[in-house]
Coordinates of C-alpha atoms in Angstrom, one line a residue:
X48 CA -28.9 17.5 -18.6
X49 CA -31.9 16.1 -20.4
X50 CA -30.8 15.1 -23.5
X51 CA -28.0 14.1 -25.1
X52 CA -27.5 18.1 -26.6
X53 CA -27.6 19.3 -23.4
X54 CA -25.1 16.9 -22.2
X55 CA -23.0 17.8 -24.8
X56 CA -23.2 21.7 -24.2
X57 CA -22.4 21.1 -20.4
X58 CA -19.8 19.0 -21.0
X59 CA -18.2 21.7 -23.6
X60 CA -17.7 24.1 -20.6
X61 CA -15.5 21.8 -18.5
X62 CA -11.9 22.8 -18.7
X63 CA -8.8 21.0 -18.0
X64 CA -7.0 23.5 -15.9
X65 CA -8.9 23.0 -12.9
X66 CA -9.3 19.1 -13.3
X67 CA -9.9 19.0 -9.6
X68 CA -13.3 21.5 -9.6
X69 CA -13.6 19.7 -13.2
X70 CA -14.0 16.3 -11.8
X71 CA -16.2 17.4 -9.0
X72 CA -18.9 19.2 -11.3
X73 CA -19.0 15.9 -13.5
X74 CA -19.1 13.7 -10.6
X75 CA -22.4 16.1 -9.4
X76 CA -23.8 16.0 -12.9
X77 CA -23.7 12.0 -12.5
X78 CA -24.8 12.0 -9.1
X79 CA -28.2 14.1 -10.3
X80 CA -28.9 12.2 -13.2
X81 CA -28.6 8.8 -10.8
X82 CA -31.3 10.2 -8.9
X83 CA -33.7 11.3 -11.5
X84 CA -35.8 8.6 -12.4
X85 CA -37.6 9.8 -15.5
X86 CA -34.2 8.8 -17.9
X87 CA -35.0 5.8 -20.0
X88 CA -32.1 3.6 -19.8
X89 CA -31.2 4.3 -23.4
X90 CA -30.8 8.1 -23.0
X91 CA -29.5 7.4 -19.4
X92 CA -26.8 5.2 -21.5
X93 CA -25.9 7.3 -24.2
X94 CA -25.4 10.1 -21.5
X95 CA -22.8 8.5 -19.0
X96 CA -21.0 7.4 -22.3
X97 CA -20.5 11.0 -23.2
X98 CA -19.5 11.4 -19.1
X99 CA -17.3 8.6 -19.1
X100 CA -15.2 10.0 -22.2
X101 CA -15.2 13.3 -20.4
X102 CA -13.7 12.4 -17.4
X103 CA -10.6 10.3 -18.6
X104 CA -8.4 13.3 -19.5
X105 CA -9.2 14.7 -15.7
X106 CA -8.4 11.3 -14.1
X107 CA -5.2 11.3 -16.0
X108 CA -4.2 14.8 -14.4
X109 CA -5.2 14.1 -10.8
X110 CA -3.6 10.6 -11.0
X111 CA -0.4 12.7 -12.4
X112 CA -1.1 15.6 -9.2
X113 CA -1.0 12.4 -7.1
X114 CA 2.1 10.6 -8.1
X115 CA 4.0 13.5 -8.9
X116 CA 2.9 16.4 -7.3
X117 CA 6.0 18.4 -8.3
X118 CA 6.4 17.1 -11.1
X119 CA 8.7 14.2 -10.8
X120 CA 7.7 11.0 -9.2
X121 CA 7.3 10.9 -5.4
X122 CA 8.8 7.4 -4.6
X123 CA 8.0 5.9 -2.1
X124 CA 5.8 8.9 -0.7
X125 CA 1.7 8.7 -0.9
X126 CA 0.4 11.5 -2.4
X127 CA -2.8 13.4 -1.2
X128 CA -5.4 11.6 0.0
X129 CA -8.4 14.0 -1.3
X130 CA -7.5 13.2 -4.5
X131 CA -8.0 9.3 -3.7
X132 CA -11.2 10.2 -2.7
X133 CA -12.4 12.8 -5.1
X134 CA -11.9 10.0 -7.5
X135 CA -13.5 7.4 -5.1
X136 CA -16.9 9.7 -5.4
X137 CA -16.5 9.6 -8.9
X138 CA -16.1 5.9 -9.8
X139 CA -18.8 5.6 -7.3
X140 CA -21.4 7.5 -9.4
X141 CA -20.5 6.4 -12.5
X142 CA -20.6 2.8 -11.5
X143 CA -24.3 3.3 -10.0
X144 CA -24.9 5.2 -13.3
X145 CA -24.4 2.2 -15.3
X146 CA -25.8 -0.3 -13.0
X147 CA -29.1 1.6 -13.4
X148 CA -28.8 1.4 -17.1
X149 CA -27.9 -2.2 -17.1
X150 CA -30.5 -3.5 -14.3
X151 CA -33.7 -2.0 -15.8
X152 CA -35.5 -5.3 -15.5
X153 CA -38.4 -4.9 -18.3
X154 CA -37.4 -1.6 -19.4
X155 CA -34.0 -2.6 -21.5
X156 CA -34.2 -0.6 -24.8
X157 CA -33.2 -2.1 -28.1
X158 CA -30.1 0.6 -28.0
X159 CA -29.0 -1.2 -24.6
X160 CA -29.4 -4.6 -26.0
X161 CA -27.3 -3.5 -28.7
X162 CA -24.8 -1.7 -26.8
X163 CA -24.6 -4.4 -23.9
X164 CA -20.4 -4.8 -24.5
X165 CA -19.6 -1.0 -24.2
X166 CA -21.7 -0.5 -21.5
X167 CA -20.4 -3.7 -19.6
X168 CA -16.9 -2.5 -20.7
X169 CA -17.5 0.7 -18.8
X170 CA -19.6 -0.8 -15.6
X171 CA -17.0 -3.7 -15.4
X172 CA -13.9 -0.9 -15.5
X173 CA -15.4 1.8 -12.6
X174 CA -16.3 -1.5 -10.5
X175 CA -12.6 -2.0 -11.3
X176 CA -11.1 1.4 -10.4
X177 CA -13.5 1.7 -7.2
X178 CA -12.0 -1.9 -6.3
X179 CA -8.1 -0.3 -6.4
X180 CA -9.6 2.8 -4.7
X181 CA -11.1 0.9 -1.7
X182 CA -7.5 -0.9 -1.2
X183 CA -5.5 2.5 -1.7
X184 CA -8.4 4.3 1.0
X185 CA -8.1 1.2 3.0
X186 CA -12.4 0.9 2.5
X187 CA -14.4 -2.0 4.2
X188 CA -16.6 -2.1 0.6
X189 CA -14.4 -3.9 -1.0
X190 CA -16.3 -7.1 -0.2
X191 CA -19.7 -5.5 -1.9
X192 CA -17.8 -4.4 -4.8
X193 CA -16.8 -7.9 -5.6
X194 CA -20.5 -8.7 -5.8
X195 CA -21.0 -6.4 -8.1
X196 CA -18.5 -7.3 -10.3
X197 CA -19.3 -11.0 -10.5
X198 CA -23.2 -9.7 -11.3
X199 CA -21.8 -7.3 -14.4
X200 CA -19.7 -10.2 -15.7
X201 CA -22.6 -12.8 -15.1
X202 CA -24.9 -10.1 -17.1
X203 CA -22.4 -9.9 -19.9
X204 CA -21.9 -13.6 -20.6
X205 CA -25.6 -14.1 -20.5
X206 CA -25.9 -11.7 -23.2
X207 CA -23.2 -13.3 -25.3
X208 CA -21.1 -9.5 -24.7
X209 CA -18.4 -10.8 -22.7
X210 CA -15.9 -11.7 -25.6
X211 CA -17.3 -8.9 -27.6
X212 CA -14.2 -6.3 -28.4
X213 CA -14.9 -2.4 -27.8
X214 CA -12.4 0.4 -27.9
X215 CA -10.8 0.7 -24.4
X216 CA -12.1 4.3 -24.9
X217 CA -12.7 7.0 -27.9
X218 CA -10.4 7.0 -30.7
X219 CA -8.1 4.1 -29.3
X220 CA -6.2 1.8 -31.7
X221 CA -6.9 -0.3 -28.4
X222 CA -9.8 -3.2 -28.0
X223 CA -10.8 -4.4 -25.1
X224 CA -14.4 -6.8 -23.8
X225 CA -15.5 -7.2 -20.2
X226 CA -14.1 -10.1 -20.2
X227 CA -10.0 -8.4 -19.8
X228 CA -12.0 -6.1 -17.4
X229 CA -13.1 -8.4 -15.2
X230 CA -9.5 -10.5 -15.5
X231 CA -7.7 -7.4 -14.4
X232 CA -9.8 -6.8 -11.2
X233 CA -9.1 -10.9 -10.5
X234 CA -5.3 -9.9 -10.7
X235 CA -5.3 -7.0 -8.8
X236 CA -7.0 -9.4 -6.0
X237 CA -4.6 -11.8 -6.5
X238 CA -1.8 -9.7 -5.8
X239 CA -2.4 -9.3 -2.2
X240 CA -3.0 -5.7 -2.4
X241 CA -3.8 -4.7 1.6
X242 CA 0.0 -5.7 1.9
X243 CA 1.1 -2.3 0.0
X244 CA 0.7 1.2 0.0
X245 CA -1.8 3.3 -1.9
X246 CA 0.7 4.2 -4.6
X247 CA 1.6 0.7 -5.2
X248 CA -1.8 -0.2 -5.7
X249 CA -1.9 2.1 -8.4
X250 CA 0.8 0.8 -10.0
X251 CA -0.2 -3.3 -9.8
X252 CA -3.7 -2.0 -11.3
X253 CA -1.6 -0.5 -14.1
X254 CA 0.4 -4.1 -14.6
X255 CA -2.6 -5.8 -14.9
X256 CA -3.9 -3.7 -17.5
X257 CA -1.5 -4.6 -19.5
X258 CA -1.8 -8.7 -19.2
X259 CA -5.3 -9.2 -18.6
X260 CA -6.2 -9.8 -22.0
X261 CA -3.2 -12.9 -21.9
X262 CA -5.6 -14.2 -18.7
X263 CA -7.5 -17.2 -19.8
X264 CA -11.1 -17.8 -18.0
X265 CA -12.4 -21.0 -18.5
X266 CA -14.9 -23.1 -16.8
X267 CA -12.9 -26.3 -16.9
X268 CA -9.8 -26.7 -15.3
X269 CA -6.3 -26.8 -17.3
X270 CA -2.7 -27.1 -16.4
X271 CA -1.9 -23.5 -16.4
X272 CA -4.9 -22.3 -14.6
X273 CA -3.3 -22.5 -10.9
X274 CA -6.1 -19.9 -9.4
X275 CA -9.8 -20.2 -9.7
X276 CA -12.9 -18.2 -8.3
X277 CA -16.5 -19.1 -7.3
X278 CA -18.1 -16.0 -9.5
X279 CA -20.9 -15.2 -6.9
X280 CA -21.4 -13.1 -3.9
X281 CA -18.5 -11.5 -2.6
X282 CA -16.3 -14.1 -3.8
X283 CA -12.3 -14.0 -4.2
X284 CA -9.9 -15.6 -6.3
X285 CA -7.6 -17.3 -4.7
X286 CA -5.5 -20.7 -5.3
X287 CA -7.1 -23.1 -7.2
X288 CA -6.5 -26.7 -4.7
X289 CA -8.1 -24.2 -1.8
X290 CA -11.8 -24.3 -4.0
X291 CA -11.9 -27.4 -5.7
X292 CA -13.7 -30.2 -4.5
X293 CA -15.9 -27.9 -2.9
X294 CA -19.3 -28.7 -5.2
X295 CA -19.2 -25.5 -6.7
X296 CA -19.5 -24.2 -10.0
X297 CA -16.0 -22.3 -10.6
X298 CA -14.3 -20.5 -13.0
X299 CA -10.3 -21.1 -13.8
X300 CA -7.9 -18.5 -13.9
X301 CA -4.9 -19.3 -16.6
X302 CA -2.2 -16.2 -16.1
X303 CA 0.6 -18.7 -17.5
X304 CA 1.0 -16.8 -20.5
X305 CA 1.0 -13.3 -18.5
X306 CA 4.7 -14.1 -17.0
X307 CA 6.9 -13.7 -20.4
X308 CA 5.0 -10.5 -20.8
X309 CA 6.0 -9.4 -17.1
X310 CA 9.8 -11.0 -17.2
X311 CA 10.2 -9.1 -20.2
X312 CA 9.5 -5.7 -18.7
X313 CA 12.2 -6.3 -16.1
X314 CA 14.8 -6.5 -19.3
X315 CA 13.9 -2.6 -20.2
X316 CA 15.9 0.1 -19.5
X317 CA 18.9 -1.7 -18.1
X318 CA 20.8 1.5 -18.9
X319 CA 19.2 3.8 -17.1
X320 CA 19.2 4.6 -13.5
X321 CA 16.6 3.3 -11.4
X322 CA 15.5 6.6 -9.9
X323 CA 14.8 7.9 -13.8
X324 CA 10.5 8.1 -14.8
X325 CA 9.6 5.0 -16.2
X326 CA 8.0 4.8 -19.3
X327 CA 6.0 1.5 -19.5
X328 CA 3.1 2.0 -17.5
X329 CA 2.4 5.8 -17.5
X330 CA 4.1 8.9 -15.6
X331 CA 4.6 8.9 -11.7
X332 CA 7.2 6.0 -11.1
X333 CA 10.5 5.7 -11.3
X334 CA 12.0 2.6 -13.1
X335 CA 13.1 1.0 -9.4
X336 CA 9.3 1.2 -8.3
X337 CA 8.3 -0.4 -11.6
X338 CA 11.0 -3.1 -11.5
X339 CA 9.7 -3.8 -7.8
X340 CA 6.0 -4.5 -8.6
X341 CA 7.2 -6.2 -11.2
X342 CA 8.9 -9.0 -9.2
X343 CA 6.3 -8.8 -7.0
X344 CA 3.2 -9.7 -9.6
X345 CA 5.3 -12.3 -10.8
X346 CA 5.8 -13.9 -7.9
X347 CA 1.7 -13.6 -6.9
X348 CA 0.3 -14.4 -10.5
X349 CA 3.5 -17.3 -11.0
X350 CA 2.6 -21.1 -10.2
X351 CA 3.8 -21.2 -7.2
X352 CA 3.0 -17.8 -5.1
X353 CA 4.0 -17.0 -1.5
X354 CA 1.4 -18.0 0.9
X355 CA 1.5 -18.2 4.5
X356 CA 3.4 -21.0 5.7
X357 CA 3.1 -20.7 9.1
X358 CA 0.0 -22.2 11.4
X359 CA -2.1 -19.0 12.6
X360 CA -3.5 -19.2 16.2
X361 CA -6.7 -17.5 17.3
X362 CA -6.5 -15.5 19.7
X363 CA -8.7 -12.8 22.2
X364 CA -6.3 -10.5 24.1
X365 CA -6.3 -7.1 24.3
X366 CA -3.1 -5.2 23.3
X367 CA -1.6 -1.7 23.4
X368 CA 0.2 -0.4 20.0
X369 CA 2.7 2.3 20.0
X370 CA 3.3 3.4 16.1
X371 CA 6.1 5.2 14.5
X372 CA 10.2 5.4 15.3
X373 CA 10.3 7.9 17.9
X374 CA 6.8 6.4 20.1
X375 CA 8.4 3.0 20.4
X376 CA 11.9 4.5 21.8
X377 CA 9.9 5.7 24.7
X378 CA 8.8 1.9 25.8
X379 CA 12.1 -0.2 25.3
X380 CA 14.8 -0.9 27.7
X381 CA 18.5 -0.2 27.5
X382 CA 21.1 -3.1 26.8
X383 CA 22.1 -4.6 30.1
X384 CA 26.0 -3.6 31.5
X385 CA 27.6 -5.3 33.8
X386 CA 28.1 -2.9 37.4
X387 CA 31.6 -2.9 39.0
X388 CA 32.0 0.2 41.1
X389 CA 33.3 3.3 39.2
X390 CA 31.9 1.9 36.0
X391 CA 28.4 1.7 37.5
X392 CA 29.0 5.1 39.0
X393 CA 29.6 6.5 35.8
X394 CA 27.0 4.9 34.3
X395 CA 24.5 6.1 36.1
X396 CA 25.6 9.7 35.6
X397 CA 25.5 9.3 32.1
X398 CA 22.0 8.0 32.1
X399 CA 20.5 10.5 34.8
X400 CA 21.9 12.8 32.2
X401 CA 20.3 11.2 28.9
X402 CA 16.9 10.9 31.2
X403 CA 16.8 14.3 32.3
X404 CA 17.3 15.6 28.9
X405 CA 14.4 13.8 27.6
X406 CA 11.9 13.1 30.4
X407 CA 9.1 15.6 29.2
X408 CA 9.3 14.5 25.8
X409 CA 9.1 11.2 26.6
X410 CA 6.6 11.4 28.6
X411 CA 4.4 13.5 25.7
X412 CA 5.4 10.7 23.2
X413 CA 3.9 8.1 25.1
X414 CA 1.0 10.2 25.5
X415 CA 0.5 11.2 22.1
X416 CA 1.2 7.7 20.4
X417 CA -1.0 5.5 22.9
X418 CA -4.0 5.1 20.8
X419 CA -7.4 3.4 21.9
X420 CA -7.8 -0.6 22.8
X421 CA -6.8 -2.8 20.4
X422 CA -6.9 -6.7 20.2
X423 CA -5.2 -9.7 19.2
X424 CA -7.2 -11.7 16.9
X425 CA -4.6 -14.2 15.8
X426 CA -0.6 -15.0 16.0
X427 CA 2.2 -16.8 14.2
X428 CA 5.6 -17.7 14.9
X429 CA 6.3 -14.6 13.1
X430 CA 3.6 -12.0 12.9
X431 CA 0.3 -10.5 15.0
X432 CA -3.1 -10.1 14.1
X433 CA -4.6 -7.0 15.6
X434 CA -8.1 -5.1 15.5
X435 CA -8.4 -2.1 16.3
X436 CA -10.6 0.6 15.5
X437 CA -10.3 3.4 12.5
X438 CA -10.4 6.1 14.7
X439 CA -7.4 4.6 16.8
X440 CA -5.1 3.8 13.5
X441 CA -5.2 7.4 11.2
X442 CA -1.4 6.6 11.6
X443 CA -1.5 3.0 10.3
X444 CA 0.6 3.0 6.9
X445 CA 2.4 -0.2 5.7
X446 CA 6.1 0.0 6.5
X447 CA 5.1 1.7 9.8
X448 CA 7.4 0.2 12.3
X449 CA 5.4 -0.5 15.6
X450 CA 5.1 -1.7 19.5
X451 CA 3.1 -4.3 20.8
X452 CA 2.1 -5.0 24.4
X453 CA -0.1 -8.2 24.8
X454 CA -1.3 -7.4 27.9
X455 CA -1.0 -8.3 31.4
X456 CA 2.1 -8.7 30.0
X457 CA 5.2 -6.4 30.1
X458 CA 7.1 -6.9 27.4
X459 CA 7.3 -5.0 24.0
X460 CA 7.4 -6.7 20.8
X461 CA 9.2 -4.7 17.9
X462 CA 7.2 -5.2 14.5
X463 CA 6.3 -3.6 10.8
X464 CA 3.2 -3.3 9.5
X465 CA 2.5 -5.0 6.5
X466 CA -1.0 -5.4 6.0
X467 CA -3.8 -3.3 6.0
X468 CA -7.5 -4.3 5.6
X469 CA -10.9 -2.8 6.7
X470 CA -14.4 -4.6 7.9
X471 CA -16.7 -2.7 8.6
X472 CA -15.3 0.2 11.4
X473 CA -12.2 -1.8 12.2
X474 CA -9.1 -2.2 10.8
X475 CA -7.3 -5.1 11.0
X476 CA -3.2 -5.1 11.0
X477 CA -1.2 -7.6 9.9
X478 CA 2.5 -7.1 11.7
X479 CA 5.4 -8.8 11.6
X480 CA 7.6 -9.4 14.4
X481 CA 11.2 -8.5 14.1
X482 CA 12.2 -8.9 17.9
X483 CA 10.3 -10.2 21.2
X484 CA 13.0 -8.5 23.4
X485 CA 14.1 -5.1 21.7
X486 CA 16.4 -2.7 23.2
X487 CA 17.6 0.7 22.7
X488 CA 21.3 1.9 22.4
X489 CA 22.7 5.9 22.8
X490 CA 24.5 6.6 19.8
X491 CA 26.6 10.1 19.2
X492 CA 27.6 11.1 15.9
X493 CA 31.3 10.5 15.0
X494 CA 32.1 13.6 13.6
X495 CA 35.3 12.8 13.6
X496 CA 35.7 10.2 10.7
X497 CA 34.9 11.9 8.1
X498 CA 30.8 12.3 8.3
X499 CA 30.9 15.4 5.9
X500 CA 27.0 15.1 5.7
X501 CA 26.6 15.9 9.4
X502 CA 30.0 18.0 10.0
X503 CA 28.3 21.3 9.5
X504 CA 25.4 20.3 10.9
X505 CA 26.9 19.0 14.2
X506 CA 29.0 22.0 14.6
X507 CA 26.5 24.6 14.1
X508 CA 24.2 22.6 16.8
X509 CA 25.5 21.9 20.1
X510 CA 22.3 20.5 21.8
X511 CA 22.6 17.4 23.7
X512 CA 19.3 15.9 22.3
X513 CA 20.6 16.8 18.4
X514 CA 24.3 15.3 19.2
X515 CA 22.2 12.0 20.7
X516 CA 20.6 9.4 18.7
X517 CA 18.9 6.4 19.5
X518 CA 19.6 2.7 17.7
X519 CA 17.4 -0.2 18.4
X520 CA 18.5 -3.6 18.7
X521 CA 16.3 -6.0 17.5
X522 CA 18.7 -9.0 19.5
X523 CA 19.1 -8.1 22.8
X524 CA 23.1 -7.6 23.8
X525 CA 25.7 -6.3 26.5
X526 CA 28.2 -3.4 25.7
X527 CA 30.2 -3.4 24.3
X528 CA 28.4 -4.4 21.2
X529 CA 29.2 -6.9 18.9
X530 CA 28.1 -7.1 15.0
X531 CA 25.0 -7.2 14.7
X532 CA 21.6 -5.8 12.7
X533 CA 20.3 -2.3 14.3
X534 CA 17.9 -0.3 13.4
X535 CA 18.1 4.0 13.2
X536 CA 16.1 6.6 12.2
X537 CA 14.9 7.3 8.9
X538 CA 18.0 8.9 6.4
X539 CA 20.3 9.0 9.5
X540 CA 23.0 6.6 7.8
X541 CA 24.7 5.7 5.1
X542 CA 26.9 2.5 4.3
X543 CA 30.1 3.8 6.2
X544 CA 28.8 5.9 8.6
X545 CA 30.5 5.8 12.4
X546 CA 29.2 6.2 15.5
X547 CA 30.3 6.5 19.6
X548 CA 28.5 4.0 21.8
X549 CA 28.4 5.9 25.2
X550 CA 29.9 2.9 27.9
X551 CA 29.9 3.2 31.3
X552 CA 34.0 4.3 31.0
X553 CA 35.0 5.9 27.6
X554 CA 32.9 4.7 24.0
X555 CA 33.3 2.4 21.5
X556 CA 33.3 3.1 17.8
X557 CA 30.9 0.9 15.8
X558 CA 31.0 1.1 11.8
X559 CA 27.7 0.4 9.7
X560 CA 28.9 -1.9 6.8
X561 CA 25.6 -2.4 5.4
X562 CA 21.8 -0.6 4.7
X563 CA 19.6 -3.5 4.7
X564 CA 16.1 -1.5 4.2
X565 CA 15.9 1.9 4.1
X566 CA 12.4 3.3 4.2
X567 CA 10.6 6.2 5.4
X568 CA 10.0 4.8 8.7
X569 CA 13.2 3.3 9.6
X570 CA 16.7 2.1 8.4
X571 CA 17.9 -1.1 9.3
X572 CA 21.7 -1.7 8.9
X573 CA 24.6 -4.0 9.8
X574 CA 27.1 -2.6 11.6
X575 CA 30.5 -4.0 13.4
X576 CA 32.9 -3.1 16.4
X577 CA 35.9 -0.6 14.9
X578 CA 37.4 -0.4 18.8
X579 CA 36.0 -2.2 21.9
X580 CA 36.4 1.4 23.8
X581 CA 38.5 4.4 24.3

């Protein structure tokens, strides 16, 4: 791929029906031409153009094979991770293609110097994507990308190319400048996005497509620029009171006139369900995952968004971490009962009889989920801080509901992940607590209310284990229960469902009133007494 022909003619032969082996033969074709040094940067310019064009229509089927693999969107389900990082190798090159066209100190062509807005356009947008990408693989680079991006913008203003409108890409009705593409990596950043999953990501990246240009960048400061960033090194945006007065040369982020834009998306498709495809910002998500992002930007690109409000303490202790629903059964104690003779007696049979059904598999849970030393770096009144390394956390997804063990101590804190973020070979975990003194409850499945879902089920499986469930109880209590919050394994309940509490004589019927999150980790429910026992 010499010339520009060539390029042409090998780009000819790629085909669409394979975008996977399609991608990955453009991503090598960049890759060579990044190490060859004999390309002036003009041809070496004109080329990736011609690459760059080519490998939109391929992004757009992977990113479709990724959010709906069958062909409706996954909700709430990450799709496959080699797709996250074919595209990761390809952003890669590409962005290292253009940085060698843009950073030929003395060798700039009169073609680059007159191109200078497309080819920031297109360095600014891969630094972009690769930005999303390291958040969706949960990468440590994230903090070199931003100096990258910060140097592309910095080149474009000095060239007078930053304001300078381009097709977003060929034959688009569409204009964009680097300017919008460096806006819409500043609100992705802004969004907080190591406190969501990879396919949320996705989506925020898409949002802010669709507002940058509405972003205002100014080097003064104005009454609707509430964020600001220092637009050097590896630099974030972040609130605009936390840099000022600082001596340093800042630029002002305006995204007032973003919000009517994003309010008014809520207001679509009130008619439709929220589990139909949405329509606004591509294929893959259903109209509930838009609507959620949506109040979510809003509230992080708004004048007053969330921030933490409670004083973090550092801390150095080790910990142990227990992940997923079933792994942190295995560490929690039962609710306390009060002995008096028979009761205790039959008490104790029942729970030799629950142990000796699951005292091997126990025992291999606890085994299989213990993962290598982790460590508290800092605490709240309601969340953790852990460390731990990336070999010990291939399970750590946000909504992952989790154990804690401070050590010497001996008690289990209950808690969800919700953040996720990488230096170098570590990742840190941001959980919060839901309980410091969780306890687990036997449930059986009332079959005789009316649980049609589990009828058939229940009959045609008479195994103790598959008749047993577990609850946990995030507020420690006797039995027999009273209302309360509990949470259940994933898709065990619905809003009416009954179950036995096992007591020490008869059980007691418990109703669930309410589904308070329902996720792919866990449900968490009301429920209330229907009889004390029987």
């Amino acid at each position: 791929m010499g010339t520009v022909e060539e390029a042409k003619k090998l780009l000819a032969l790629l085909t669409g029906d394979d975008p996977t082996h399609a991608l990955a033969d453009l991503t090598n074709w960049t890759a060579t031409m990044n190490a060859t040094g004999s390309f002036t940067p003009g041809r070496r310019g004109r080329i990736l153009l011609l690459m760059h064009e080519a490998a939109r229509p391929l992004w757009r089927a992977l990113g479709e094979q990724y959010l709906a693999p069958s062909g409706r969107p996954a909700e709430g389900v990450d799709g496959s991770r080699a797709i996250l990082q074919a595209m990761w190798d390809s952003a890669s090159e590409f962005s290292d293609g253009f940085a060698l066209v843009l950073d030929a100190d003395g060798r700039r062509s009169k073609w680059v110097a007159q191109n200078l807005a497309i080819l920031s356009v297109c360095s600014l947008r891969w630094l972009g994507r690769r930005l999303a990408l390291a958040y969706m693989l949960q990468s440590s680079l994230t903090a070199a990308i931003w100096e990258r991006l910060h140097r592309r913008y910095a080149l474009a203003e000095g060239g007078d190319a930053a304001r300078t409108a381009v097709p977003a890409y060929e034959g688009s009705r569409y204009n964009t400048n680097a300017r919008v593409e460096y806006a819409r990596a500043l609100l992705l950043e802004l969004a907080n996005p190591d406190a969501v999953g990879p396919r949320d990501v996705e989506l925020v990246y898409r949002i802010a497509a669709r507002v940058a240009s509405a972003v205002s960048l100014e080097t003064t400061p104005s009454d609707e620029a509430n964020f600001a960033v220092l637009p050097k090194g590896d630099s974030r945006p972040t609130l605009r009171r936390l840099l000022e007065g600082k001596g340093a040369s800042l630029l002002y982020i305006g995204t007032a006139n973003c919000l009517p834009r994003l309010r008014a998306g809520l207001e679509r498709d009130l008619g439709r369900e929220p589990g139909e495809e949405d329509t606004l910002f591509g294929s893959g998500y259903t109209i509930r995952e838009r609507n959620r992002m949506l109040e979510r930007v809003i509230g992080h690109w708004g004048m007053d968004p969330p921030r933490r409000r409670v004083k973090r303490i550092g801390m150095a202790a080790t910990a142990r971490i227990l992940a997923g629903y079933g792994s942190v059964l295995t560490v929690l104690p039962a609710p306390e009962r009060s002995p008096d003779g028979a009761s205790e007696a039959a008490r104790r049979r029942l729970q030799l009889k629950l142990d000796g059904t699951s005292k091997r598999l126990k025992r291999s849970q606890l085994r299989a989920a213990e993962v290598g030393p982790a460590r508290i770096v800092d605490a709240s009144a309601g969340g953790l801080g852990l460390a731990i390394r990336r070999a010990d956390a291939r399970w750590a997804a946000h909504g992952e509901l989790v154990a804690v063990l401070i050590e010497p101590g001996r008690d289990w804190f209950l808690g969800v992940l919700r953040r996720i973020f990488s230096i170098d070979e570590e990742l840190r975990l941001g959980i919060q607590v839901l309980a410091a003194k969780p306890c687990t409850v036997t449930l059986r499945l009332d079959v005789t209310a009316g649980n049609q879902v589990w009828d058939e089920a229940t009959r045609r499986e008479s195994d103790f284990g598959e008749r047993y469930k577990r609850g946990i109880l995030p507020e420690p209590q006797g039995l027999p229960l009273a209302a309360g919050i509990m949470l259940l394994p994933p898709r065990l309940a619905s809003k009416g469902t009954r179950f036995n509490v096992p007591l020490p004589v008869g059980e007691q019927r418990i109703l669930v009133t309410r589904i308070l999150d329902d996720t792919a980790h866990y449900q968490r429910v009301m429920f209330e007494p229907v009889s004390a026992w029987h």
